[in-house]
CSV table of N, CA and C in Angstrom, one decimal:
chain,number,residue,atom,x,y,z
A,264,MET,N,35.6,-0.1,4.9
A,264,MET,CA,35.0,-0.9,5.5
A,264,MET,C,33.4,-0.8,5.4
A,265,ARG,N,32.7,-1.8,5.1
A,265,ARG,CA,31.3,-1.9,4.8
A,265,ARG,C,30.5,-1.5,6.2
A,266,ASP,N,29.2,-0.7,6.1
A,266,ASP,CA,28.7,-0.5,7.2
A,266,ASP,C,27.9,-1.8,7.4
A,267,GLN,N,27.3,-1.6,8.9
A,267,GLN,CA,26.6,-2.7,9.3
A,267,GLN,C,25.1,-2.4,8.8
A,268,LEU,N,24.6,-3.7,8.3
A,268,LEU,CA,23.2,-3.5,7.6
A,268,LEU,C,22.1,-3.8,8.7
A,269,PRO,N,21.1,-3.4,8.4
A,269,PRO,CA,20.0,-3.2,9.4
A,269,PRO,C,19.5,-4.7,9.7
A,270,PRO,N,18.9,-4.7,10.8
A,270,PRO,CA,18.3,-6.2,11.1
A,270,PRO,C,17.2,-6.5,10.2
A,271,GLY,N,17.0,-7.7,10.0
A,271,GLY,CA,16.0,-8.4,9.1
A,271,GLY,C,16.6,-8.6,7.5
A,272,LEU,N,17.8,-8.1,7.5
A,272,LEU,CA,18.4,-8.5,6.1
A,272,LEU,C,19.1,-9.9,6.2
A,273,PRO,N,19.3,-10.8,5.2
A,273,PRO,CA,20.1,-11.9,5.6
A,273,PRO,C,21.6,-11.6,5.6
A,274,PRO,N,22.7,-12.3,6.3
A,274,PRO,CA,23.9,-12.1,6.4
A,274,PRO,C,24.3,-12.1,5.0
A,275,ASP,N,25.6,-11.2,4.9
A,275,ASP,CA,26.3,-10.9,3.6
A,275,ASP,C,27.1,-12.1,3.4
A,276,PRO,N,26.8,-12.9,2.2
A,276,PRO,CA,27.6,-13.9,2.0
A,276,PRO,C,29.0,-13.6,1.5
A,277,PHE,N,29.4,-12.6,1.4
A,277,PHE,CA,30.7,-12.2,0.8
A,277,PHE,C,31.5,-11.2,1.9
A,278,ALA,N,30.8,-11.4,3.1
A,278,ALA,CA,31.6,-10.5,4.2
A,278,ALA,C,33.0,-10.8,4.4
A,279,GLY,N,33.9,-9.8,4.4
A,279,GLY,CA,35.2,-10.1,4.4
A,279,GLY,C,36.1,-10.7,3.1
A,280,ASP,N,35.2,-11.0,2.0
A,280,ASP,CA,35.9,-11.6,0.8
A,280,ASP,C,36.3,-10.2,-0.2
A,281,PRO,N,37.7,-10.4,-0.1
A,281,PRO,CA,38.3,-9.1,-1.1
A,281,PRO,C,37.7,-9.2,-2.5
A,282,ASP,N,37.2,-10.2,-3.2
A,282,ASP,CA,36.6,-10.1,-4.2
A,282,ASP,C,35.2,-10.1,-4.3
A,283,ASP,N,34.8,-9.6,-3.3
A,283,ASP,CA,33.0,-9.1,-3.3
A,283,ASP,C,32.5,-8.2,-4.5
A,284,PRO,N,31.8,-9.0,-5.0
A,284,PRO,CA,31.3,-8.3,-6.2
A,284,PRO,C,30.4,-7.0,-5.9
A,285,SER,N,30.0,-7.0,-4.8
A,285,SER,CA,29.2,-5.8,-4.5
A,285,SER,C,30.3,-4.5,-4.2
A,286,ALA,N,31.4,-4.7,-4.3
A,286,ALA,CA,32.4,-3.6,-4.1
A,286,ALA,C,32.2,-2.7,-5.3
A,287,ALA,N,32.0,-3.0,-6.2
A,287,ALA,CA,31.6,-2.1,-7.3
A,287,ALA,C,30.5,-0.9,-6.9
A,288,LEU,N,29.6,-1.3,-6.2
A,288,LEU,CA,28.6,-0.6,-5.5
A,288,LEU,C,29.1,0.7,-4.8
A,289,ASP,N,30.4,0.4,-4.4
A,289,ASP,CA,31.0,1.6,-3.3
A,289,ASP,C,31.2,2.8,-4.4
A,290,ALA,N,31.4,2.5,-5.7
A,290,ALA,CA,31.6,3.7,-6.5
A,290,ALA,C,30.5,4.7,-6.8
A,291,ILE,N,29.3,3.9,-6.1
A,291,ILE,CA,28.1,4.8,-6.5
A,291,ILE,C,27.8,5.9,-5.5
A,292,GLU,N,27.3,7.1,-6.0
A,292,GLU,CA,27.4,8.2,-4.9
A,292,GLU,C,26.3,7.9,-3.9
A,293,PRO,N,26.8,8.2,-2.8
A,293,PRO,CA,26.0,7.8,-1.6
A,293,PRO,C,24.8,8.5,-1.4
A,294,GLY,N,23.7,8.0,-0.9
A,294,GLY,CA,22.4,8.7,-0.7
A,294,GLY,C,22.5,9.9,-0.1
A,295,GLN,N,21.4,10.7,-0.2
A,295,GLN,CA,21.3,12.2,0.3
A,295,GLN,C,20.4,11.9,1.4
A,296,PRO,N,20.6,12.6,2.7
A,296,PRO,CA,19.7,12.3,3.6
A,296,PRO,C,18.4,12.8,3.5
A,297,LEU,N,17.4,12.2,4.2
A,297,LEU,CA,16.0,12.5,3.8
A,297,LEU,C,15.8,13.9,4.5
A,298,ASP,N,14.9,14.9,3.8
A,298,ASP,CA,14.6,16.3,4.3
A,298,ASP,C,13.5,15.7,5.3
A,299,PRO,N,13.0,16.8,6.2
A,299,PRO,CA,12.1,16.3,7.2
A,299,PRO,C,10.9,15.9,6.8
A,300,ALA,N,10.3,16.1,5.7
A,300,ALA,CA,9.0,15.5,5.3
A,300,ALA,C,9.3,14.3,4.8
A,301,GLU,N,10.3,13.9,4.1
A,301,GLU,CA,10.5,12.7,3.8
A,301,GLU,C,10.6,11.7,5.0
A,302,ARG,N,11.5,12.2,5.8
A,302,ARG,CA,11.9,11.2,7.0
A,302,ARG,C,10.4,10.8,7.6
A,303,LEU,N,9.6,12.0,8.0
A,303,LEU,CA,8.4,11.8,8.5
A,303,LEU,C,7.5,10.7,7.7
A,304,ALA,N,7.5,10.9,6.4
A,304,ALA,CA,6.7,9.7,5.7
A,304,ALA,C,7.2,8.5,5.8
A,305,VAL,N,8.7,8.3,6.0
A,305,VAL,CA,9.3,7.0,6.1
A,305,VAL,C,8.7,6.5,7.5
A,306,GLU,N,8.8,7.4,8.5
A,306,GLU,CA,8.6,7.0,9.8
A,306,GLU,C,7.1,6.5,10.0
A,307,GLU,N,6.3,7.2,9.2
A,307,GLU,CA,5.0,6.9,9.2
A,307,GLU,C,4.6,5.5,8.5
A,308,ASP,N,5.3,5.3,7.5
A,308,ASP,CA,5.3,3.8,6.8
A,308,ASP,C,5.8,2.9,7.7
A,309,LEU,N,6.8,3.0,8.3
A,309,LEU,CA,7.1,2.0,9.6
A,309,LEU,C,6.2,1.7,10.5
A,310,ALA,N,5.6,2.8,10.9
A,310,ALA,CA,4.4,2.6,11.9
A,310,ALA,C,3.3,1.8,11.2
A,311,ASP,N,2.9,2.3,10.1
A,311,ASP,CA,1.9,1.7,9.4
A,311,ASP,C,2.2,-0.1,9.2
A,312,LEU,N,3.6,-0.1,8.9
A,312,LEU,CA,4.1,-1.6,8.4
A,312,LEU,C,3.7,-2.3,9.7
A,313,ALA,N,4.0,-1.8,10.8
A,313,ALA,CA,4.0,-2.7,12.1
A,313,ALA,C,2.4,-3.1,12.5
A,314,VAL,N,1.7,-2.2,12.1
A,314,VAL,CA,0.2,-2.4,12.1
A,314,VAL,C,-0.3,-3.5,11.0
A,315,TYR,N,0.3,-3.2,10.2
A,315,TYR,CA,-0.3,-4.4,9.1
A,315,TYR,C,0.3,-5.9,9.2
A,316,GLU,N,1.7,-5.8,9.5
A,316,GLU,CA,2.0,-7.1,9.8
A,316,GLU,C,1.2,-7.6,11.0
A,317,ALA,N,1.0,-6.9,11.9
A,317,ALA,CA,0.2,-7.3,13.4
A,317,ALA,C,-1.2,-8.0,13.1
A,318,LEU,N,-1.8,-7.3,12.0
A,318,LEU,CA,-3.1,-7.6,11.5
A,318,LEU,C,-3.1,-8.9,10.8
A,319,LEU,N,-2.1,-8.8,9.7
A,319,LEU,CA,-2.1,-9.8,8.5
A,319,LEU,C,-1.3,-10.9,8.4
A,320,ALA,N,-0.2,-10.7,9.1
A,320,ALA,CA,0.6,-11.9,9.3
A,320,ALA,C,0.1,-13.0,9.9
A,321,PRO,N,-0.7,-13.0,11.2
A,321,PRO,CA,-1.3,-14.2,11.6
A,321,PRO,C,-2.4,-14.8,10.6
A,322,ARG,N,-2.9,-14.1,9.6
A,322,ARG,CA,-3.8,-14.7,8.5
A,322,ARG,C,-3.1,-15.2,7.4
A,323,GLY,N,-1.9,-15.2,7.5
A,323,GLY,CA,-0.7,-16.0,6.4
A,323,GLY,C,-0.4,-15.0,5.4
A,324,ILE,N,-0.5,-13.7,5.5
A,324,ILE,CA,0.1,-12.8,4.6
A,324,ILE,C,1.5,-12.6,4.9
A,325,ARG,N,2.5,-12.7,4.1
A,325,ARG,CA,3.8,-12.7,4.1
A,325,ARG,C,4.4,-11.4,4.1
A,326,GLY,N,3.6,-10.3,3.1
A,326,GLY,CA,4.3,-9.0,2.8
A,326,GLY,C,3.5,-8.3,1.8
A,327,LEU,N,4.2,-7.2,1.2
A,327,LEU,CA,3.5,-6.5,0.2
A,327,LEU,C,3.9,-6.9,-1.1
A,328,VAL,N,3.1,-6.6,-2.3
A,328,VAL,CA,3.4,-6.7,-3.6
A,328,VAL,C,3.5,-5.4,-4.0
A,329,VAL,N,4.3,-4.9,-4.9
A,329,VAL,CA,4.5,-3.5,-5.3
A,329,VAL,C,4.8,-3.7,-6.9
A,330,CYS,N,3.9,-3.1,-7.7
A,330,CYS,CA,4.4,-3.2,-9.4
A,330,CYS,C,5.5,-2.1,-9.5
A,331,CYS,N,6.6,-2.7,-10.0
A,331,CYS,CA,7.9,-1.8,-10.1
A,331,CYS,C,7.4,-0.8,-11.4
A,332,GLU,N,8.0,0.2,-11.1
A,332,GLU,CA,7.6,1.4,-12.1
A,332,GLU,C,8.7,1.3,-13.3
A,333,ASP,N,9.9,0.4,-13.1
A,333,ASP,CA,10.9,0.5,-13.9
A,333,ASP,C,10.7,-0.8,-14.9
A,334,CYS,N,10.3,-1.9,-14.4
A,334,CYS,CA,10.2,-3.2,-15.3
A,334,CYS,C,8.5,-3.5,-15.4
A,335,HIS,N,7.6,-2.8,-14.8
A,335,HIS,CA,6.2,-3.0,-14.7
A,335,HIS,C,6.1,-4.4,-14.4
A,336,GLN,N,6.8,-5.0,-13.4
A,336,GLN,CA,6.3,-6.3,-12.9
A,336,GLN,C,6.2,-6.5,-11.4
A,337,ASP,N,5.5,-7.3,-10.9
A,337,ASP,CA,5.0,-7.1,-9.5
A,337,ASP,C,6.5,-7.9,-8.7
A,338,HIS,N,6.7,-7.0,-7.6
A,338,HIS,CA,8.0,-7.3,-6.6
A,338,HIS,C,7.3,-7.8,-5.3
A,339,TYR,N,7.6,-8.9,-4.8
A,339,TYR,CA,7.1,-9.5,-3.5
A,339,TYR,C,8.0,-9.0,-2.5
A,340,HIS,N,7.7,-8.5,-1.4
A,340,HIS,CA,8.6,-8.1,-0.3
A,340,HIS,C,7.9,-8.6,1.0
A,341,ASP,N,8.8,-9.4,1.6
A,341,ASP,CA,8.3,-9.9,2.8
A,341,ASP,C,8.5,-8.7,4.0
A,342,TRP,N,7.6,-9.0,5.0
A,342,TRP,CA,7.6,-8.0,6.2
A,342,TRP,C,9.0,-7.6,6.6
A,343,ASP,N,9.8,-8.3,6.8
A,343,ASP,CA,11.2,-7.9,7.4
A,343,ASP,C,12.0,-7.3,6.4
A,344,MET,N,12.0,-7.7,5.1
A,344,MET,CA,12.6,-6.9,4.1
A,344,MET,C,12.3,-5.4,4.1
A,345,LEU,N,11.0,-5.3,4.0
A,345,LEU,CA,10.4,-3.9,4.1
A,345,LEU,C,10.7,-3.1,5.1
A,346,ARG,N,10.7,-3.6,6.3
A,346,ARG,CA,11.2,-3.1,7.6
A,346,ARG,C,12.6,-2.5,7.5
A,347,ALA,N,13.6,-3.6,6.8
A,347,ALA,CA,15.1,-3.2,6.7
A,347,ALA,C,15.1,-2.2,5.7
A,348,ASN,N,14.4,-2.1,4.5
A,348,ASN,CA,14.5,-1.0,3.6
A,348,ASN,C,14.3,0.1,4.0
A,349,LEU,N,13.0,0.4,4.9
A,349,LEU,CA,12.7,1.6,5.1
A,349,LEU,C,13.7,2.1,6.3
A,350,LEU,N,14.2,1.2,7.1
A,350,LEU,CA,15.2,1.7,8.4
A,350,LEU,C,16.5,2.1,7.6
A,351,GLN,N,16.9,1.3,6.5
A,351,GLN,CA,18.0,2.0,5.8
A,351,GLN,C,17.8,3.2,5.0
A,352,LEU,N,16.7,3.6,4.4
A,352,LEU,CA,16.3,4.9,4.1
A,352,LEU,C,16.6,6.1,5.2
A,353,LEU,N,16.0,5.6,6.3
A,353,LEU,CA,16.2,6.6,7.6
A,353,LEU,C,17.8,6.8,7.9
A,354,VAL,N,18.4,5.7,7.6
A,354,VAL,CA,19.9,5.9,8.3
A,354,VAL,C,21.0,6.9,6.9
A,355,ASP,N,20.6,6.3,5.8
A,355,ASP,CA,21.4,6.9,4.9
A,355,ASP,C,20.8,7.3,3.6
A,356,GLY,N,19.4,7.4,3.5
A,356,GLY,CA,18.7,7.7,2.2
A,356,GLY,C,18.7,7.0,1.1
A,357,THR,N,19.3,5.6,1.1
A,357,THR,CA,19.3,4.6,0.0
A,357,THR,C,18.5,3.4,0.6
A,358,VAL,N,18.4,2.7,-0.5
A,358,VAL,CA,17.8,1.2,-0.2
A,358,VAL,C,18.9,0.2,-0.9
A,359,ARG,N,19.5,-0.7,0.0
A,359,ARG,CA,20.5,-1.7,-0.7
A,359,ARG,C,19.8,-2.6,-1.6
A,360,PRO,N,20.7,-3.0,-2.8
A,360,PRO,CA,20.0,-3.8,-3.6
A,360,PRO,C,19.7,-5.2,-2.8
A,361,HIS,N,18.8,-5.9,-3.3
A,361,HIS,CA,18.4,-7.2,-2.5
A,361,HIS,C,17.9,-8.2,-3.6
A,362,GLU,N,17.8,-9.4,-3.2
A,362,GLU,CA,17.6,-10.4,-3.9
A,362,GLU,C,15.8,-10.5,-4.0
A,363,PRO,N,15.2,-10.7,-5.0
A,363,PRO,CA,13.7,-10.9,-4.9
A,363,PRO,C,13.3,-12.2,-4.5
A,364,ALA,N,12.1,-12.2,-3.9
A,364,ALA,CA,11.4,-13.3,-3.3
A,364,ALA,C,11.8,-14.4,-4.2
A,365,PHE,N,11.9,-15.5,-3.6
A,365,PHE,CA,12.3,-16.9,-4.8
A,365,PHE,C,11.0,-17.7,-4.7
A,366,ASP,N,10.2,-17.7,-5.8
A,366,ASP,CA,9.2,-18.4,-6.3
A,366,ASP,C,7.9,-18.1,-5.3
A,367,PRO,N,7.6,-16.7,-5.0
A,367,PRO,CA,6.5,-16.5,-4.0
A,367,PRO,C,5.5,-16.9,-4.7
A,368,SER,N,4.5,-17.2,-3.5
A,368,SER,CA,3.0,-17.4,-3.7
A,368,SER,C,2.4,-16.0,-3.8
A,369,PRO,N,2.0,-15.6,-4.9
A,369,PRO,CA,1.2,-14.1,-5.1
A,369,PRO,C,0.2,-14.2,-4.0
A,370,ASP,N,-0.7,-15.1,-3.6
A,370,ASP,CA,-1.8,-15.0,-2.9
A,370,ASP,C,-1.4,-14.7,-1.4
A,371,ALA,N,-0.2,-14.9,-1.1
A,371,ALA,CA,0.3,-14.4,0.3
A,371,ALA,C,0.9,-13.0,0.4
A,372,TYR,N,0.8,-12.3,-0.7
A,372,TYR,CA,1.2,-10.9,-0.6
A,372,TYR,C,0.0,-9.9,-1.1
A,373,VAL,N,-0.1,-8.6,-0.3
A,373,VAL,CA,-1.0,-7.7,-0.6
A,373,VAL,C,-0.6,-6.2,-0.8
A,374,THR,N,-1.3,-5.3,-1.5
A,374,THR,CA,-1.0,-4.1,-1.7
A,374,THR,C,-0.9,-3.2,-0.5
A,375,TRP,N,-0.4,-2.1,-0.6
A,375,TRP,CA,-0.4,-1.1,0.5
A,375,TRP,C,-1.9,-0.7,0.5
A,376,ASP,N,-2.6,-0.4,-0.5
A,376,ASP,CA,-4.0,0.0,-0.4
A,376,ASP,C,-4.8,-1.1,0.1
A,377,TYR,N,-4.6,-2.3,0.2
A,377,TYR,CA,-5.2,-3.4,0.7
A,377,TYR,C,-5.2,-3.3,2.1
A,378,CYS,N,-3.9,-3.1,2.6
A,378,CYS,CA,-3.5,-3.2,4.1
A,378,CYS,C,-4.2,-2.0,4.7
A,379,ARG,N,-4.3,-0.8,4.1
A,379,ARG,CA,-4.7,0.5,4.4
A,379,ARG,C,-6.4,0.1,4.7
A,380,GLY,N,-6.9,-0.3,3.8
A,380,GLY,CA,-8.3,-0.8,3.9
A,380,GLY,C,-8.8,-1.7,5.0
A,381,TYR,N,-7.7,-2.5,5.0
A,381,TYR,CA,-8.0,-3.8,6.1
A,381,TYR,C,-7.8,-3.1,7.5
A,382,ALA,N,-6.8,-2.5,7.7
A,382,ALA,CA,-6.7,-1.9,9.0
A,382,ALA,C,-7.7,-0.9,9.2
A,383,ASP,N,-8.2,0.0,8.5
A,383,ASP,CA,-9.3,0.8,8.8
A,383,ASP,C,-10.5,0.0,8.9
A,384,ALA,N,-11.0,-1.1,8.4
A,384,ALA,CA,-12.0,-1.8,8.5
A,384,ALA,C,-11.9,-2.5,10.0
A,385,SER,N,-10.7,-2.8,10.2
A,385,SER,CA,-10.5,-3.4,11.5
A,385,SER,C,-10.5,-2.4,12.9
A,386,MET,N,-10.0,-1.2,12.5
A,386,MET,CA,-10.4,-0.2,13.6
A,386,MET,C,-11.9,0.3,13.7
A,387,ASN,N,-12.8,0.2,12.6
A,387,ASN,CA,-14.0,0.3,12.7
A,387,ASN,C,-14.8,-0.8,13.5
A,388,GLU,N,-14.3,-1.9,13.2
A,388,GLU,CA,-15.0,-3.0,13.9
A,388,GLU,C,-14.8,-2.8,15.5
A,389,ALA,N,-13.5,-2.4,15.9
A,389,ALA,CA,-13.0,-2.4,17.3
A,389,ALA,C,-13.8,-1.4,18.1
A,390,LEU,N,-14.2,-0.2,17.2
A,390,LEU,CA,-14.8,1.0,17.9
A,390,LEU,C,-16.2,0.3,18.4
A,391,PRO,N,-16.4,1.1,19.8
A,391,PRO,CA,-17.7,0.7,20.4
A,391,PRO,C,-18.9,1.3,19.6
A,392,VAL,N,-20.0,0.5,19.6
A,392,VAL,CA,-21.0,1.1,19.0
A,392,VAL,C,-22.1,1.8,20.0
A,393,ASP,N,-22.4,3.0,19.7
A,393,ASP,CA,-23.4,4.0,20.3
A,393,ASP,C,-24.6,3.4,20.2
A,394,PRO,N,-25.4,2.7,21.5
A,394,PRO,CA,-26.5,2.2,21.5
A,394,PRO,C,-27.7,3.0,21.2
A,395,TYR,N,-27.5,4.4,21.5
A,395,TYR,CA,-28.5,5.5,21.3
A,395,TYR,C,-28.3,6.3,19.9
A,396,GLY,N,-27.1,5.9,19.1
A,396,GLY,CA,-27.4,6.7,17.8
A,396,GLY,C,-26.9,8.0,18.0
A,397,LEU,N,-26.2,8.4,19.0
A,397,LEU,CA,-26.0,9.6,19.2
A,397,LEU,C,-24.7,10.3,18.5
A,398,ASP,N,-24.0,9.1,18.1
A,398,ASP,CA,-22.4,9.5,17.4
A,398,ASP,C,-22.4,9.9,15.9
A,399,GLY,N,-23.5,9.8,15.4
A,399,GLY,CA,-23.6,10.0,13.8
A,399,GLY,C,-24.3,11.0,13.6
């Protein structure tokens, strides 16, 4: 029996189908549990992702774009898919195959680096200004 998929992924269109084409994936070796450092990194990515989504989704940003090391093309990931992938990594050390975004609008996706810079700038703007110049 197949395990329960994390929230954020679309329902499995082949659930219960004895001819499920993904059954071939069952023969692939299962993922290895993450070591403590890898686990911490994924947990930090999840926390960062929540901040980035809270800051950028209201501005129309749908998720992140990542240049794939294998095919050297941009891959567009919505916030929910990213969260589901990271949660799956925590559960069993793997990322499930998924369908790429259909006809994405590249302007609606940003890089991790952009998100980090945007979050840092937002935090700096939110910090109180020392009127006496004593904090610098």
